[in-house]
Short mmCIF file of C-alpha atoms in Angstrom, two decimals:
data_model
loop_
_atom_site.label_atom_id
_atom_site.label_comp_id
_atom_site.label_asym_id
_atom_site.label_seq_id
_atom_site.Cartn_x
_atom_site.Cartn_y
_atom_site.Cartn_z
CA UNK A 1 0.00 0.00 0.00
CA UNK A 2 1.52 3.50 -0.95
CA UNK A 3 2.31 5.45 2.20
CA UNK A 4 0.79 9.02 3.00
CA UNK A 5 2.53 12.23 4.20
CA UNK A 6 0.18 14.59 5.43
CA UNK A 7 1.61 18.32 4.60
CA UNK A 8 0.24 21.37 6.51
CA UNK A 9 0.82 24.88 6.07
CA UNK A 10 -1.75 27.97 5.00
CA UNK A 11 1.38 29.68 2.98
CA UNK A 12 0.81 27.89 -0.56
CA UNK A 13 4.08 29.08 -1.77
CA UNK A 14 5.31 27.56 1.32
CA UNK A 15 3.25 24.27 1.29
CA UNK A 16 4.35 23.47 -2.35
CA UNK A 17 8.10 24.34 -1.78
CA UNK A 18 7.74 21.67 1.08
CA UNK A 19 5.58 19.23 -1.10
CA UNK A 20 7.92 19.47 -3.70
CA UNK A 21 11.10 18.86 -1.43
CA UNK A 22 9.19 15.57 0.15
CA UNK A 23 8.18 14.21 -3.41
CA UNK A 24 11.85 14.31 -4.37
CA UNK A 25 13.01 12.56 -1.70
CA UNK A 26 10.02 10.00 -1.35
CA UNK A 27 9.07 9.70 -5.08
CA UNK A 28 6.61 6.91 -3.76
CA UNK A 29 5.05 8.06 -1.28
CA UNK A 30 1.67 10.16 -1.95
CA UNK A 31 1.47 13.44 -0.54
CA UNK A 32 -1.96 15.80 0.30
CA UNK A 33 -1.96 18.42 1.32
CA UNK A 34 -4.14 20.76 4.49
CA UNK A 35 -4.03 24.61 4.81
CA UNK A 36 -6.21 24.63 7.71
CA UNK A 37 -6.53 22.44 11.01
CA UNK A 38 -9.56 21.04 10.17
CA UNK A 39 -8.92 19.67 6.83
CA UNK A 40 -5.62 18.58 8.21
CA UNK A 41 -7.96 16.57 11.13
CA UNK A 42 -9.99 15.40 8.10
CA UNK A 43 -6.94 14.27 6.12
CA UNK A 44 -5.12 12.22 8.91
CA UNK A 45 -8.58 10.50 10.05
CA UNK A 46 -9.23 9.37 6.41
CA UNK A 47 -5.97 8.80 5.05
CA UNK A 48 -4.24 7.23 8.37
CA UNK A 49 -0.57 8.68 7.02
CA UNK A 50 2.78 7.75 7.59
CA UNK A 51 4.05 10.97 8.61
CA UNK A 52 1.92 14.87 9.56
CA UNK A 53 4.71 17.82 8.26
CA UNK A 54 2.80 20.96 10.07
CA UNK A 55 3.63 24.00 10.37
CA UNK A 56 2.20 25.63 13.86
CA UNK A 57 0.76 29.44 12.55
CA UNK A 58 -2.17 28.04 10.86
CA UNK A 59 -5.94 28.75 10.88
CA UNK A 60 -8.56 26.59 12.29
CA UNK A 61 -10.60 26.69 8.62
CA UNK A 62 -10.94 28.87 5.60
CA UNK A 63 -11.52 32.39 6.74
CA UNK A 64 -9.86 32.29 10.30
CA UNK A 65 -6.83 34.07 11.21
CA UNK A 66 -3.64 31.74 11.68
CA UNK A 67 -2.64 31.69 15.07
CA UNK A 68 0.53 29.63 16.77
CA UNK A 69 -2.39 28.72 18.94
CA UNK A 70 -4.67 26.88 16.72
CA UNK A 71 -1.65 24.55 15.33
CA UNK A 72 -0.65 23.55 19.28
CA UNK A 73 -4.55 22.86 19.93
CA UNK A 74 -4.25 20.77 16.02
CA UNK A 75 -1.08 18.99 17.61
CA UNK A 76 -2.69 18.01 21.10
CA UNK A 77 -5.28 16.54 19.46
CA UNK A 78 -3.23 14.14 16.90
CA UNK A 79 -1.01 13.17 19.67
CA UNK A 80 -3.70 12.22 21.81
CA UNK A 81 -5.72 10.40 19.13
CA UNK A 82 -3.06 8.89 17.28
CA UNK A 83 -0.33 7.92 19.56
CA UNK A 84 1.99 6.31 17.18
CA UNK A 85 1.93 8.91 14.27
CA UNK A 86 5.22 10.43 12.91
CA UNK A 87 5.00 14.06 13.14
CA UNK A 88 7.61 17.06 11.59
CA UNK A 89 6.65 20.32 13.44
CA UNK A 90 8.47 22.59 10.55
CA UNK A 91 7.40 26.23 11.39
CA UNK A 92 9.02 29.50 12.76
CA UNK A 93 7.21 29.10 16.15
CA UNK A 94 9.16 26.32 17.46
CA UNK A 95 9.35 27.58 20.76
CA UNK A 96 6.28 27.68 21.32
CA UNK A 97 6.05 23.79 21.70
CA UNK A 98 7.35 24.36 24.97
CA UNK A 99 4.16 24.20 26.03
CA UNK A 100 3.49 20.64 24.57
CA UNK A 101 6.65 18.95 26.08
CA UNK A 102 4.84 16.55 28.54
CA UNK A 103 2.83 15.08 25.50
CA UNK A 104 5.80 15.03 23.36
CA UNK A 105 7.79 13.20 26.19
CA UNK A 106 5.10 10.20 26.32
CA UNK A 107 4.28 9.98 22.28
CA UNK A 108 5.25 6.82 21.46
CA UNK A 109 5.65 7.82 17.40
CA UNK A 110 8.46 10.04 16.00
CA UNK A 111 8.27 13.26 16.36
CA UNK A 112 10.50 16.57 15.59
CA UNK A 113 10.84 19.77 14.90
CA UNK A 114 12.13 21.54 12.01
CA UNK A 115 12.96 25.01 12.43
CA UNK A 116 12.19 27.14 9.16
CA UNK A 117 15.57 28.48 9.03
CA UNK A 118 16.92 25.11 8.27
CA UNK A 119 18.38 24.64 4.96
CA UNK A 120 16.51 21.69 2.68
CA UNK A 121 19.02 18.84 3.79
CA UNK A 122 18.52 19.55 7.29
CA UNK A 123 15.00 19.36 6.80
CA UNK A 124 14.68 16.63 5.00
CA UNK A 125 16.59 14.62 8.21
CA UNK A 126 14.17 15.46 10.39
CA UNK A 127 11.51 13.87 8.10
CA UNK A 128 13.81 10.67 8.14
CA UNK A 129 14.35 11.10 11.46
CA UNK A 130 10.47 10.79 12.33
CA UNK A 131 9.66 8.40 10.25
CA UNK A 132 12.32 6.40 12.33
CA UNK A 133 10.23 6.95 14.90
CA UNK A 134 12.97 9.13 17.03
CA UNK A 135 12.52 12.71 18.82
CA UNK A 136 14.17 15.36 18.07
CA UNK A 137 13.52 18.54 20.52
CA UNK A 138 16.08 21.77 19.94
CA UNK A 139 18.44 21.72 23.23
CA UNK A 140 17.34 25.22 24.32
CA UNK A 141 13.86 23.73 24.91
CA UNK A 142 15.55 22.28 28.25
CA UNK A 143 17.00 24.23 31.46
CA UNK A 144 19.08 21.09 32.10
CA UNK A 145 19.50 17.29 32.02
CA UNK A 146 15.58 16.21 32.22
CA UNK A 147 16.08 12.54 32.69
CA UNK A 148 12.64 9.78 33.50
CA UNK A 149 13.69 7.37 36.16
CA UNK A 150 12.44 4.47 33.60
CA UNK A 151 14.58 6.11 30.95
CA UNK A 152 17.64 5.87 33.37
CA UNK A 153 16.45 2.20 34.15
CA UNK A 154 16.92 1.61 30.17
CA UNK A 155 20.33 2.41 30.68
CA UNK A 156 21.45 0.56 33.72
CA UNK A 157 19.75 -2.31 32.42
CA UNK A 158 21.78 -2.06 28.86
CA UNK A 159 25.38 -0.40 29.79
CA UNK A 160 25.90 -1.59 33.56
CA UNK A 161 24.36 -4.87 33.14
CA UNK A 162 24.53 -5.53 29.62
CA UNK A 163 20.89 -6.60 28.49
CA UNK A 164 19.33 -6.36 24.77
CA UNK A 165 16.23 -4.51 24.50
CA UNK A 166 13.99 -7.78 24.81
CA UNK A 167 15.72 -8.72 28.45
CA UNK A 168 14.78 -5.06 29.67
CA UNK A 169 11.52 -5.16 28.14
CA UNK A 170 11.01 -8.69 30.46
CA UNK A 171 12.90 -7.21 33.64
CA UNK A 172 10.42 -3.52 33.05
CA UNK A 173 7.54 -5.41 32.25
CA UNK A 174 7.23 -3.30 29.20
CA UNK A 175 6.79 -4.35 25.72
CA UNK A 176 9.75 -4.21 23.49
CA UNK A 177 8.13 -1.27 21.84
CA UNK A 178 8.13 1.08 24.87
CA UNK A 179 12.19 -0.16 25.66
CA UNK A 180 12.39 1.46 21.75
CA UNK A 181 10.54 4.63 22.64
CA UNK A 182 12.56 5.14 26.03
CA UNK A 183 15.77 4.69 24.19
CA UNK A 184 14.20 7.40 21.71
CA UNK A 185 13.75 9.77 24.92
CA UNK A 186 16.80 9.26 25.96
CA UNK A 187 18.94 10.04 23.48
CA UNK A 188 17.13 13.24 22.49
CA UNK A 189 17.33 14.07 26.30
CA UNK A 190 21.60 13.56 26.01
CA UNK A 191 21.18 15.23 22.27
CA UNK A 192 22.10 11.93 20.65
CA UNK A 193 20.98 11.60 17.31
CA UNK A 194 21.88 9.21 14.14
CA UNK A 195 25.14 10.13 12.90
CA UNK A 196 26.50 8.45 9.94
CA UNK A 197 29.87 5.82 10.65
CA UNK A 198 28.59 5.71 14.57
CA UNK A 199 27.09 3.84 16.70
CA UNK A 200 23.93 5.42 17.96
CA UNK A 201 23.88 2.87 21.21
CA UNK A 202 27.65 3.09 21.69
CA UNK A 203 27.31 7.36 21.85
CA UNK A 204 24.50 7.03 24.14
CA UNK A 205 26.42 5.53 26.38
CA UNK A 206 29.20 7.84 26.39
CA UNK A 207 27.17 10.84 26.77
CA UNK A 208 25.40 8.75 29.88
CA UNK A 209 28.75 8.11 31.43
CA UNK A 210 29.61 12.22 30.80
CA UNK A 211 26.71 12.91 32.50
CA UNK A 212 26.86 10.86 35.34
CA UNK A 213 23.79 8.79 34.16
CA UNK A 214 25.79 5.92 34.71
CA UNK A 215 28.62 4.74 36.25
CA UNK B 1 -12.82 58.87 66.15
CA UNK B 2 -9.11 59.69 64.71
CA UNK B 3 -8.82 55.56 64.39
CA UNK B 4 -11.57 55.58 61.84
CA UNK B 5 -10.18 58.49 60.34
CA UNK B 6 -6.66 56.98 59.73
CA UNK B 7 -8.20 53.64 58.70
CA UNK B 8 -10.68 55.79 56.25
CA UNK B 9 -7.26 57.38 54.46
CA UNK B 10 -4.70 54.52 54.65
CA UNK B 11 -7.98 52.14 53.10
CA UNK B 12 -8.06 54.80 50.38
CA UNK B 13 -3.97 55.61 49.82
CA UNK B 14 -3.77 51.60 49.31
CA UNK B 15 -7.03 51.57 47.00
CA UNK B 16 -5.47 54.33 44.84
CA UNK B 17 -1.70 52.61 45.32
CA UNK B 18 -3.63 49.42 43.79
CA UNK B 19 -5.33 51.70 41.12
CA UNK B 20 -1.85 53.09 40.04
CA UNK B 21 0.21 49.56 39.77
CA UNK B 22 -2.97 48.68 37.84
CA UNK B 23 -2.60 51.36 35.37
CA UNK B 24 1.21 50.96 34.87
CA UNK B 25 0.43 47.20 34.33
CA UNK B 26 -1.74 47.59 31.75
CA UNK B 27 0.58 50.22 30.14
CA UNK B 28 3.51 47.73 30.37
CA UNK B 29 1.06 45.00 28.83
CA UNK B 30 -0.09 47.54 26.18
CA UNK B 31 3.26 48.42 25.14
CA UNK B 32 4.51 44.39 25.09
CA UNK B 33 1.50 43.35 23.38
CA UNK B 34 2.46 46.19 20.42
CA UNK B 35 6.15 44.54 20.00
CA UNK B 36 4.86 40.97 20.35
CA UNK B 37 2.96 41.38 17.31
CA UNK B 38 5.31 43.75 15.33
CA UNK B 39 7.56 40.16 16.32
CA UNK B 40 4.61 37.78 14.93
CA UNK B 41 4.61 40.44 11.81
CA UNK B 42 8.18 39.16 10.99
CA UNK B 43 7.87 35.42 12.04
CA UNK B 44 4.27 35.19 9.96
CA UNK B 45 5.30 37.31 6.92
CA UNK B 46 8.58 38.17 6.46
CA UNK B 47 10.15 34.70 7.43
CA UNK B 48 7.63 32.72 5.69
CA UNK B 49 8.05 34.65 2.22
CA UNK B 50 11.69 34.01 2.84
CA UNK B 51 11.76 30.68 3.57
CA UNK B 52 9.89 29.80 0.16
CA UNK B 53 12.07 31.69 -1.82
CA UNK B 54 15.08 29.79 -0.39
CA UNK B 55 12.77 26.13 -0.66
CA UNK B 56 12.50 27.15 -4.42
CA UNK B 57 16.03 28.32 -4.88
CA UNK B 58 17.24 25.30 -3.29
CA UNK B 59 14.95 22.89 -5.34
CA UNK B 60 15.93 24.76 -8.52
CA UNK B 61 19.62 23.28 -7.88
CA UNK B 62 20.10 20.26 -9.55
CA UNK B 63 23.95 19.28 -10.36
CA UNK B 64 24.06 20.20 -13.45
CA UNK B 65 23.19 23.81 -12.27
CA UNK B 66 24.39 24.27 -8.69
CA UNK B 67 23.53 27.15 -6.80
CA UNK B 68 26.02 28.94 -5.60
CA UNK B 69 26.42 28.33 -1.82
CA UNK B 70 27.11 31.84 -1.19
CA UNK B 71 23.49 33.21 -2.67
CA UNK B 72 22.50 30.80 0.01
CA UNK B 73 24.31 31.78 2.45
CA UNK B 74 23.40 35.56 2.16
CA UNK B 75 19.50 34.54 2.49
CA UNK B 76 20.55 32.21 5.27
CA UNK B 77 21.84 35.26 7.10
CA UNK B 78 19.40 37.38 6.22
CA UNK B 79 16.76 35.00 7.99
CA UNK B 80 18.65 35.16 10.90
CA UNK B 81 18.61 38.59 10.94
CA UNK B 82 15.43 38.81 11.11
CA UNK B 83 14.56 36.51 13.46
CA UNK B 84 16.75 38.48 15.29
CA UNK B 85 14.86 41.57 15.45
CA UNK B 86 12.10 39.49 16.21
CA UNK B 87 13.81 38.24 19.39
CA UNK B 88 13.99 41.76 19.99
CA UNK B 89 10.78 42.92 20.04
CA UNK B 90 9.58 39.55 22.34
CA UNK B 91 12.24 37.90 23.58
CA UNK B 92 11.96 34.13 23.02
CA UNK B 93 9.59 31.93 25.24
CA UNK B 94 8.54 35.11 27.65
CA UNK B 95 4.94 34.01 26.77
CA UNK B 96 5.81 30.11 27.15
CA UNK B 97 8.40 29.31 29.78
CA UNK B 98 10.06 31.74 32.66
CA UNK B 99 12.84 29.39 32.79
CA UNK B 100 13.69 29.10 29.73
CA UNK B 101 13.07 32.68 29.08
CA UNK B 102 15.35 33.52 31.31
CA UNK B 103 17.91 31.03 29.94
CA UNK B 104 17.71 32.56 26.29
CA UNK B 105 18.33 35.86 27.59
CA UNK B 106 21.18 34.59 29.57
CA UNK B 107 22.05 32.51 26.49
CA UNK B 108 22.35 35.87 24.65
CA UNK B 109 23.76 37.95 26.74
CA UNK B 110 26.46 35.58 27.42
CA UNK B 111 27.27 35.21 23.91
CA UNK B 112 28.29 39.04 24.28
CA UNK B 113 30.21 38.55 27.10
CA UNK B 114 32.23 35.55 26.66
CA UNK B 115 34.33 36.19 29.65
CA UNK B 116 31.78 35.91 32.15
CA UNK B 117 31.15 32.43 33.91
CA UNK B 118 27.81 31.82 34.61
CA UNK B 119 26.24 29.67 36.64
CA UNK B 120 22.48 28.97 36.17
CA UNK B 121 20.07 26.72 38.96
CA UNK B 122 16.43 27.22 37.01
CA UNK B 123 13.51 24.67 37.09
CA UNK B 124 12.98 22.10 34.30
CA UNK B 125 9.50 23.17 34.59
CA UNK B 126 6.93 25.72 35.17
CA UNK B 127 3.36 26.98 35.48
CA UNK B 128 1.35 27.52 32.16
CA UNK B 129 0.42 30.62 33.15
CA UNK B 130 -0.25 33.19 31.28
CA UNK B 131 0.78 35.78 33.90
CA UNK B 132 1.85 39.39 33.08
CA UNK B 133 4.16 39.83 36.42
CA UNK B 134 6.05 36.76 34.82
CA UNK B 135 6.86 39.00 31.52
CA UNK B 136 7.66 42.12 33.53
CA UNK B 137 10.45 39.64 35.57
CA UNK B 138 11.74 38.94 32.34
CA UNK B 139 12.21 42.29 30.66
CA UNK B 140 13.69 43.63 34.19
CA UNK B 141 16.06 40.81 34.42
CA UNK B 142 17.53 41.68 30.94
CA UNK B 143 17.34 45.32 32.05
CA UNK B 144 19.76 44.46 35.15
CA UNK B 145 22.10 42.43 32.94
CA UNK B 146 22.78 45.19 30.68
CA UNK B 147 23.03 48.01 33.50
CA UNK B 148 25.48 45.42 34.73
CA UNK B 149 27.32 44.74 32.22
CA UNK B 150 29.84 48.14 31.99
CA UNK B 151 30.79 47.06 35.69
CA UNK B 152 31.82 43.55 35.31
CA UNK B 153 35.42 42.61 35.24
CA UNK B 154 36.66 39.69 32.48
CA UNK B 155 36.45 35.95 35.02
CA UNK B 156 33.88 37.47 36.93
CA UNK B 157 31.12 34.81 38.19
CA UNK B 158 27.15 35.72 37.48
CA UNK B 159 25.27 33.39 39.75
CA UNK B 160 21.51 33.09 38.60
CA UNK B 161 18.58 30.83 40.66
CA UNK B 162 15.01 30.60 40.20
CA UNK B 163 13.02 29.02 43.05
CA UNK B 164 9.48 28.92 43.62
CA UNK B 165 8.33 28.06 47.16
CA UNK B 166 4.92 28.50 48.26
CA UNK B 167 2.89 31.27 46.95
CA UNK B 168 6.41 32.82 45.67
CA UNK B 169 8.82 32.98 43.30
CA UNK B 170 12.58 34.30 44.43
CA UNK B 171 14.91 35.10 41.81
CA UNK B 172 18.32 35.81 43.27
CA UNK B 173 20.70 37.07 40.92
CA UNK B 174 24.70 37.40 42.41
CA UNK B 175 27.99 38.88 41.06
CA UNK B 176 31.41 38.04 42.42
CA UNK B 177 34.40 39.32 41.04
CA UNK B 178 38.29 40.61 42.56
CA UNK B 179 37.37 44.09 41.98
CA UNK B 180 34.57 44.30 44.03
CA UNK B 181 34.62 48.27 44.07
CA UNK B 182 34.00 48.62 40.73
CA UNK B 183 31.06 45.95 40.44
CA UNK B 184 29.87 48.12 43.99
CA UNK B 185 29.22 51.97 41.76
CA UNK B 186 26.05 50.10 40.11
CA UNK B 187 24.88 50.56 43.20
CA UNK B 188 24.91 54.58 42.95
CA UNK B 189 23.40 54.24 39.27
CA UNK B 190 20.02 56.26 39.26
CA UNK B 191 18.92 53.45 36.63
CA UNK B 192 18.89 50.91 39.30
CA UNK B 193 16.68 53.03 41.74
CA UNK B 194 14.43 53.70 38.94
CA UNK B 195 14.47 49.71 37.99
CA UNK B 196 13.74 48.57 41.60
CA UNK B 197 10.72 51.09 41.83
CA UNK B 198 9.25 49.86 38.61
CA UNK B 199 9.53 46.51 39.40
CA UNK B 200 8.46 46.83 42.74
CA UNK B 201 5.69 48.54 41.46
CA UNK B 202 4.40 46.26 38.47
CA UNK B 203 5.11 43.12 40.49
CA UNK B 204 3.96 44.36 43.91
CA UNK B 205 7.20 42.39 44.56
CA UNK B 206 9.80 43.01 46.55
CA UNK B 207 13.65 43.31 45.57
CA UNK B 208 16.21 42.69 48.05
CA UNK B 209 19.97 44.05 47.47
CA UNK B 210 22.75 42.66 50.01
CA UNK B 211 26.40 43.24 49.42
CA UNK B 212 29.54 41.23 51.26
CA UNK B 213 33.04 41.61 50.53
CA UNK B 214 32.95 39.42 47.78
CA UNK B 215 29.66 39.89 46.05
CA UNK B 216 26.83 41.52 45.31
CA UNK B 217 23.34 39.89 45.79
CA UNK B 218 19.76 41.14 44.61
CA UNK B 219 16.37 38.97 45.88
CA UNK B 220 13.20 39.51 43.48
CA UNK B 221 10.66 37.61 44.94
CA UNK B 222 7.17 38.25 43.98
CA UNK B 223 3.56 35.44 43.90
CA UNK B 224 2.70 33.35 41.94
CA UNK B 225 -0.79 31.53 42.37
CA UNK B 226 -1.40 28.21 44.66
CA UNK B 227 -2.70 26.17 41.57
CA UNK B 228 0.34 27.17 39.50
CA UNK B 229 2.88 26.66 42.22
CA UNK B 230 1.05 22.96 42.77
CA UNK B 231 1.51 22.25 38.71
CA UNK B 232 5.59 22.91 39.39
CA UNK B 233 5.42 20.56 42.40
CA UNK B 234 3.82 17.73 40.58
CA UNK B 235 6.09 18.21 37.99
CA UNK B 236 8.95 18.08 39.92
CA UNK B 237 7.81 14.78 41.51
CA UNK B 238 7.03 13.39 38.10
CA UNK B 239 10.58 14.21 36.08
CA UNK B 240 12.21 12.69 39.47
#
């Protein structure tokens, strides 16, 4: 079945510059398009897509103002309705997703954010990123180390005691899954993200260690 | 008799004392609210026009026509200035986070003064409140840093802590550095007197100013509300 992206944004020269970047780089994959939170609601409850690229200024339908406001309310709602879908937050009101941590800490699909100053390539990683089903928040969205004690159990269980995801799933009485999303948390938490020739596993662990995570 | 009378005019000095910090709220609010959206102005219209015309430019390339990196470039810096000026008019997260409004400014101010150490104890979280007092904090915490800033030595130490307890808030902000005399003269600056009593007065907080051989400390402590306070406690207890 051909996958779906989802692409939001009330600027159309903005929404087909981004449609036309995501067609290049996923030639298969269909893309529609919303310019207002309701037809993007519409669009995700019909088409059940692989990824939502949003931007957060947006009006609620044809005729409203856009407000930063109306694309956080659009966001709550997908998160809390579809828990597992990949979203891209590409907009130049990133900060205001401040607000939203707590949901973005518990979604259990990818989900990052795309500032609009970002050049195409950068972009287009975040995408991949999400669709990986990883977070990426920017660091300045954090006053410090914010660390969940069962994201710090992940990490004892793998670096001090050496177990593969399925053995901490068993010993956290998780599924596998969830073990995946802490390690997800985790690592956006240290600001470890895919990095091409290195280990993703082996650079969370060093940052751990730096951090005093582990010992 | 007399008892009556004094409790008749103090009742109506602190009525009218509550009528002025009113007023000069909802001036300060006025005036915020004007550069807030003079910010949104740049972030909804100039920065969006700008970011398509770099999407297209940048789709345009193909290899056997590169663009040139520096036409890129210039646009690239362009955007950031803008968003700079935008920062300007409202700086970033004052309506979202006190923390981390508080961090960006420190973020920024630091990156002009690269000499300075700084150490920072703020909250990984905070109220969603929208609350005006919050925004004044904010814009008279930058306004100390840069009356500070002409009297700080290179190696000096800004200590910064945010710490809600209660129905308060207490930011302490403290400067230690060898010449202490010099750091001291702020203390004569009429801009300081003039930035206590208007934060005193649009917070009804109060600021505290202590000085010791080797530092200098101010206190702003001003409420916050029981439901928000409980929301940083929970929190807390949750993220530990």
């Amino acid at each position: 079945m051909t996958q779906t992206f989802v692409v939001v944004d009330d600027h159309e020269s903005v929404l087909g510059g981004t449609v036309s970047a995501l067609q290049k780089a996923y030639p298969d994959v269909h893309m529609v398009t919303a310019q207002t939170a309701k037809e993007a609601e519409d669009q995700v409850a019909t088409r059940k897509p692989g990824a939502v690229v949003m931007d957060l200024s947006i009006p609620y339908s044809v005729g409203d103002t856009a407000q930063t406001e109306t694309g956080i309310q659009l966001l709550r709602t997908l998160i809390q309705q579809y828990p597992t879908l990949n979203i891209v937050v590409q907009s130049a009101h990133v900060r205001s997703l401040v607000r939203l941590k707590p949901m973005i800490d518990t979604h259990e699909g990818g989900f990052t954010i795309a500032d609009k100053s970002l050049p195409l390539k950068e972009m287009l990683t975040k995408v991949d990123w999400a669709l990986q089903g990883l977070i990426y928040t920017p660091r300045e969205m954090r006053t410090g180390l914010e660390v969940k004690p069962e994201w710090l159990e992940v990490l004892v269980l793998a670096f001090q005691e050496g177990l593969q995801d399925k053995a901490i799933a068993e010993r956290m009485n998780v599924s596998e899954r969830t073990v995946r999303h802490y390690w997800t948390k985790v690592q956006d938490a240290l600001g470890v993200y895919p990095d091409e020739g290195k280990n993703i596993r082996i650079q969370t662990e060093i940052r751990a260690r730096d951090e005093g995570l582990i010992d | 008799m007399i008892l009556r009378f004094c409790a008749a005019v103090l009742s109506r000095l602190f009525s009218s004392n509550q009528q002025t910090r009113r007023a000069w709220q909802w001036w300060h609010q006025r005036q915020v609210d004007r550069l807030h959206d003079g910010a949104e102005l740049i972030r909804d219209g100039l920065l969006q026009e700008l970011f398509a015309m770099r999407r297209n430019l940048e789709l345009a390339c193909d290899e056997q026509k590169p663009i040139s990196n520096e036409h890129l470039q210039q646009l690239e810096a362009f955007h950031r200035m803008l968003e700079q000026v935008s920062n300007e008019l409202s700086p970033a997260y004052i309506r979202d986070s006190l923390p981390l409004a508080l961090q960006y400014i420190l973020q920024t101010w630091g990156d002009r003064h690269p000499d300075i150490q700084q150490s920072v104890q703020l909250p990984s979280s905070w109220m969603d409140d929208e609350d005006d007092v919050q925004r004044i904090v904010v814009t008279a915490f930058e306004e100390l840093l840069n009356l500070l800033s002409p009297y700080l030595q290179p190696e000096a130490v800004l200590r910064i802590a945010l710490v809600p307890s209660n129905h308060s808030a207490t930011l302490t902000v403290q400067v230690e550095q060898r010449d202490m005399q010099q750091v001291m003269s702020i203390l004569d600056a009429e801009e300081l007197v003039y930035l206590r009593q208007a934060f005193e007065m649009l917070t009804a907080g109060r600021w505290f100013q202590s000085v010791e051989t080797s530092c200098i400390q101010w206190q702003w402590v001003w409420r916050i509300n029981e439901v928000a306070n409980d929301e940083v406690a929970n929190n807390k207890g949750r993220s530990q």
